[in-house]
Short mmCIF file of C-alpha atoms and ligand atoms in Angstrom, two decimals:
data_model
loop_
_atom_site.label_atom_id
_atom_site.label_comp_id
_atom_site.label_asym_id
_atom_site.label_seq_id
_atom_site.Cartn_x
_atom_site.Cartn_y
_atom_site.Cartn_z
CA UNK A 721 51.12 -1.03 -10.21
CA UNK A 722 53.96 -2.98 -8.60
CA UNK A 723 56.88 -1.38 -6.76
CA UNK A 724 59.27 -1.65 -9.73
CA UNK A 725 56.84 -0.09 -12.19
CA UNK A 726 56.23 2.79 -9.79
CA UNK A 727 59.94 3.68 -10.01
CA UNK A 728 60.48 3.07 -13.73
CA UNK A 729 61.98 5.88 -15.74
CA UNK A 730 61.89 6.62 -19.45
CA UNK A 731 64.73 8.84 -20.67
CA UNK A 732 64.43 10.90 -23.85
CA UNK A 733 67.65 12.04 -25.52
CA UNK A 734 68.92 13.58 -28.74
CA UNK A 735 72.69 13.42 -28.33
CA UNK A 736 75.63 12.83 -26.01
CA UNK A 737 73.65 11.42 -23.09
CA UNK A 738 75.90 12.41 -20.19
CA UNK A 739 72.87 13.13 -18.01
CA UNK A 740 71.48 9.74 -18.96
CA UNK A 741 74.81 8.30 -17.83
CA UNK A 742 74.53 10.18 -14.52
CA UNK A 743 71.15 8.50 -13.94
CA UNK A 744 72.52 5.09 -14.93
CA UNK A 745 75.47 5.55 -12.54
CA UNK A 746 73.30 6.77 -9.66
CA UNK A 747 71.09 3.69 -10.02
CA UNK A 748 74.09 1.34 -10.30
CA UNK A 749 75.70 2.88 -7.20
CA UNK A 750 72.50 2.68 -5.16
CA UNK A 751 72.09 6.45 -4.88
CA UNK A 752 68.83 6.30 -6.83
CA UNK A 753 66.34 3.48 -6.36
CA UNK A 754 64.83 3.27 -9.84
CA UNK A 755 64.89 1.36 -13.10
CA UNK A 756 65.32 2.79 -16.58
CA UNK A 757 62.70 0.99 -18.66
CA UNK A 758 63.58 2.55 -21.99
CA UNK A 759 65.78 5.21 -23.58
CA UNK A 760 64.29 6.89 -26.63
CA UNK A 761 66.19 9.09 -29.06
CA UNK A 762 64.73 11.14 -31.88
CA UNK A 763 68.11 10.86 -33.63
CA UNK A 764 69.68 7.60 -34.76
CA UNK A 765 73.21 8.98 -34.25
CA UNK A 766 72.76 9.95 -30.59
CA UNK A 767 75.79 8.73 -28.63
CA UNK A 768 73.55 8.21 -25.61
CA UNK A 769 71.97 5.19 -27.32
CA UNK A 770 75.26 3.33 -26.91
CA UNK A 771 75.41 4.27 -23.23
CA UNK A 772 71.98 2.68 -22.78
CA UNK A 773 72.91 -0.47 -24.68
CA UNK A 774 76.17 -0.77 -22.71
CA UNK A 775 74.03 -0.99 -19.57
CA UNK A 776 71.55 -3.43 -21.15
CA UNK A 777 68.80 -0.82 -21.24
CA UNK A 778 66.31 -0.95 -24.09
CA UNK A 779 67.31 1.79 -26.55
CA UNK A 780 64.85 2.87 -29.22
CA UNK A 781 65.06 5.38 -32.07
CA UNK A 782 61.84 7.23 -32.86
CA UNK A 783 62.82 9.72 -35.55
CA UNK A 784 60.57 12.77 -35.52
CA UNK A 785 61.15 13.27 -39.24
CA UNK A 786 59.32 10.04 -39.96
CA UNK A 787 56.02 11.42 -38.64
CA UNK A 788 53.57 13.85 -40.23
CA UNK A 789 53.02 15.88 -37.04
CA UNK A 790 54.30 16.48 -33.52
CA UNK A 791 51.20 14.67 -32.21
CA UNK A 792 51.93 11.55 -34.27
CA UNK A 793 55.60 11.56 -33.21
CA UNK A 794 54.69 11.95 -29.54
CA UNK A 795 52.01 9.27 -29.77
CA UNK A 796 54.71 6.83 -30.92
CA UNK A 797 56.96 7.94 -28.06
CA UNK A 798 54.11 7.51 -25.56
CA UNK A 799 53.46 3.99 -26.90
CA UNK A 800 57.10 3.06 -26.21
CA UNK A 801 57.06 4.63 -22.75
CA UNK A 802 53.82 2.91 -21.77
CA UNK A 803 54.99 -0.43 -23.13
CA UNK A 804 58.03 -0.14 -20.84
CA UNK A 805 55.86 0.63 -17.80
CA UNK A 806 57.34 4.11 -17.38
CA UNK A 807 56.10 6.24 -14.49
CA UNK A 808 58.41 9.27 -14.84
CA UNK A 809 59.80 10.68 -18.09
CA UNK A 810 63.22 12.39 -17.93
CA UNK A 811 64.23 14.68 -20.76
CA UNK A 812 68.02 14.62 -20.95
CA UNK A 813 69.24 16.76 -23.81
CA UNK A 814 66.07 16.04 -25.80
CA UNK A 815 66.01 18.72 -28.47
CA UNK A 816 62.31 18.72 -29.33
CA UNK A 817 59.54 20.90 -27.96
CA UNK A 818 57.16 18.77 -25.93
CA UNK A 819 53.42 19.02 -26.63
CA UNK A 820 50.10 17.97 -25.16
CA UNK A 821 50.23 14.37 -26.41
CA UNK A 822 53.21 13.50 -24.20
CA UNK A 823 52.29 15.80 -21.31
CA UNK A 824 48.68 14.54 -21.09
CA UNK A 825 49.91 10.93 -21.00
CA UNK A 826 52.28 11.76 -18.11
CA UNK A 827 50.69 14.55 -16.07
CA UNK A 828 53.22 16.23 -13.76
CA UNK A 829 55.57 13.39 -14.59
CA UNK A 830 57.89 14.83 -17.23
CA UNK A 831 61.16 16.34 -15.97
CA UNK A 832 63.78 18.38 -17.80
CA UNK A 833 67.28 19.56 -16.95
CA UNK A 834 68.44 22.94 -18.19
CA UNK A 835 71.91 24.54 -17.98
CA UNK A 836 70.96 27.88 -16.39
CA UNK A 837 69.17 29.21 -13.35
CA UNK A 838 65.69 29.48 -14.86
CA UNK A 839 63.80 31.67 -15.54
CA UNK A 840 67.03 33.23 -16.85
CA UNK A 841 68.22 32.05 -20.24
CA UNK A 842 65.63 29.54 -21.46
CA UNK A 843 66.05 27.87 -24.85
CA UNK A 844 69.22 26.89 -26.65
CA UNK A 845 72.78 27.92 -25.74
CA UNK A 846 71.88 28.93 -22.18
CA UNK A 847 75.56 29.04 -21.20
CA UNK A 848 76.43 31.38 -24.08
CA UNK A 849 73.42 33.55 -23.22
CA UNK A 850 74.63 33.79 -19.61
CA UNK A 851 78.14 34.83 -20.68
CA UNK A 852 76.83 37.38 -23.12
CA UNK A 853 74.54 38.88 -20.50
CA UNK A 854 77.43 39.13 -18.07
CA UNK A 855 75.83 37.38 -15.09
CA UNK A 856 78.27 36.42 -12.34
CA UNK A 857 76.33 33.31 -11.30
CA UNK A 858 74.59 30.79 -13.52
CA UNK A 859 73.83 27.15 -12.83
CA UNK A 860 71.48 24.25 -13.50
CA UNK A 861 67.75 23.72 -13.05
CA UNK A 862 65.57 20.62 -12.96
CA UNK A 863 61.93 21.44 -13.59
CA UNK A 864 58.62 19.83 -14.40
CA UNK A 865 57.79 20.25 -18.07
CA UNK A 866 54.75 22.24 -19.12
CA UNK A 867 53.58 23.50 -22.50
CA UNK A 868 55.77 26.60 -22.13
CA UNK A 869 59.43 26.11 -22.97
CA UNK A 870 61.69 25.80 -19.88
CA UNK A 871 58.99 27.35 -17.70
CA UNK A 872 57.53 24.61 -15.46
CA UNK A 873 57.69 24.33 -11.65
CA UNK A 874 61.29 24.24 -10.41
CA UNK A 875 62.24 21.09 -8.52
CA UNK A 876 65.93 21.79 -7.79
CA UNK A 877 68.58 24.30 -8.73
CA UNK A 878 72.32 24.57 -8.24
CA UNK A 879 74.39 27.74 -8.67
CA UNK A 880 77.67 27.85 -10.60
CA UNK A 881 79.90 30.97 -10.46
CA UNK A 882 80.83 32.50 -13.82
CA UNK A 883 84.53 33.32 -14.15
CA UNK A 884 85.85 36.35 -15.98
CA UNK A 885 87.81 34.15 -18.37
CA UNK A 886 85.01 31.62 -19.01
CA UNK A 887 84.13 30.52 -22.53
CA UNK A 888 80.84 28.78 -23.34
CA UNK A 889 82.82 25.51 -23.19
CA UNK A 890 84.44 26.03 -19.77
CA UNK A 891 81.20 27.31 -18.22
CA UNK A 892 79.24 24.41 -19.76
CA UNK A 893 81.72 21.90 -18.32
CA UNK A 894 81.36 23.27 -14.77
CA UNK A 895 77.57 23.47 -15.03
CA UNK A 896 77.51 19.89 -16.33
CA UNK A 897 79.17 18.65 -13.13
CA UNK A 898 76.28 20.15 -11.16
CA UNK A 899 73.72 18.76 -13.64
CA UNK A 900 75.01 15.25 -13.07
CA UNK A 901 74.66 15.64 -9.29
CA UNK A 902 71.28 17.38 -9.48
CA UNK A 903 69.33 15.20 -11.88
CA UNK A 904 69.41 11.94 -9.88
CA UNK A 905 68.52 13.90 -6.74
CA UNK A 906 65.54 15.53 -8.45
CA UNK A 907 64.35 12.20 -9.84
CA UNK A 908 64.53 10.69 -6.34
CA UNK A 909 62.50 13.61 -4.96
CA UNK A 910 59.81 13.06 -7.58
CA UNK A 911 59.67 9.28 -7.18
CA UNK A 912 59.58 9.39 -3.39
CA UNK A 913 56.33 11.39 -3.61
CA UNK A 914 54.68 13.51 -0.95
CA UNK A 915 55.47 16.72 -2.83
CA UNK A 916 52.80 19.19 -3.87
CA UNK A 917 52.36 22.02 -6.33
CA UNK A 918 51.18 25.35 -4.91
CA UNK A 919 50.52 27.44 -7.97
CA UNK A 920 53.77 27.10 -9.85
CA UNK A 921 55.76 26.38 -6.66
CA UNK A 922 57.08 22.84 -6.23
CA UNK A 923 56.92 22.07 -2.51
CA UNK A 924 59.01 19.04 -1.50
CA UNK A 925 57.69 16.44 0.94
CA UNK A 926 59.93 17.69 3.77
CA UNK A 927 58.33 21.15 3.59
CA UNK A 928 54.71 20.04 3.18
CA UNK A 929 54.53 17.67 6.17
C1 GRF B 451 72.69 19.44 -20.91
O1 GRF B 451 73.46 20.59 -20.73
C2 GRF B 451 71.26 19.67 -20.51
O2 GRF B 451 71.13 20.56 -19.44
C3 GRF B 451 70.67 20.30 -21.75
O3 GRF B 451 71.28 19.60 -22.82
C4 GRF B 451 72.54 19.09 -22.40
C5 GRF B 451 72.48 17.61 -22.63
O4 GRF B 451 73.72 16.99 -22.39
N1 GRF B 451 69.23 20.20 -21.75
P1 GRF B 451 73.81 15.41 -22.33
O5 GRF B 451 73.24 14.89 -23.65
O6 GRF B 451 73.01 14.94 -21.15
O7 GRF B 451 75.26 15.13 -22.20
#
């Protein structure tokens, strides 16, 4: 594998793509040494596809509805990722459960970003769940993806205070600012290597030397 391939990302989206944009910007500004080989959306109307095209990144639609099973859908996604020489897969608002077909093709190399401090509030509407529960601090988490939803080893987290007058929209907006800072940093940590997994603990290179 050459040096470029070793730092090639594949980004999976379903919608807006602001985290995709954060990765694109970090690469363009030299804060993240990587290449995005392909952006794949399971929805043809995902706004993130345009963000990819605007940066001359290959943007592909693989609609899950067109496949008879999750395995068949993921096999098509894996084909695209492998054809683009992807080393690390970044889920960025990808609204499908990920199964063995994708995870086995990219062992310990699928990342996700989630808008809460996991293990609190997995699943959809994490910001609304946090407000409803009444927590005073929520935040963002980047984690390795496993078969269990939002439950893999935690790579990085950032706290965000919850205000008394927050709505799901205002809290989401403040968490999103942290997401955009966190995701490129987590991707860099993964790509730079030297990290280990101790049980479900992600131990960064600096701590395992
Ligand atoms: C983000 O809040 C992310 O944490 C969650 O879905 C949202 C995607 O937003 N998984 P965007 O498409 O990256 O703008």
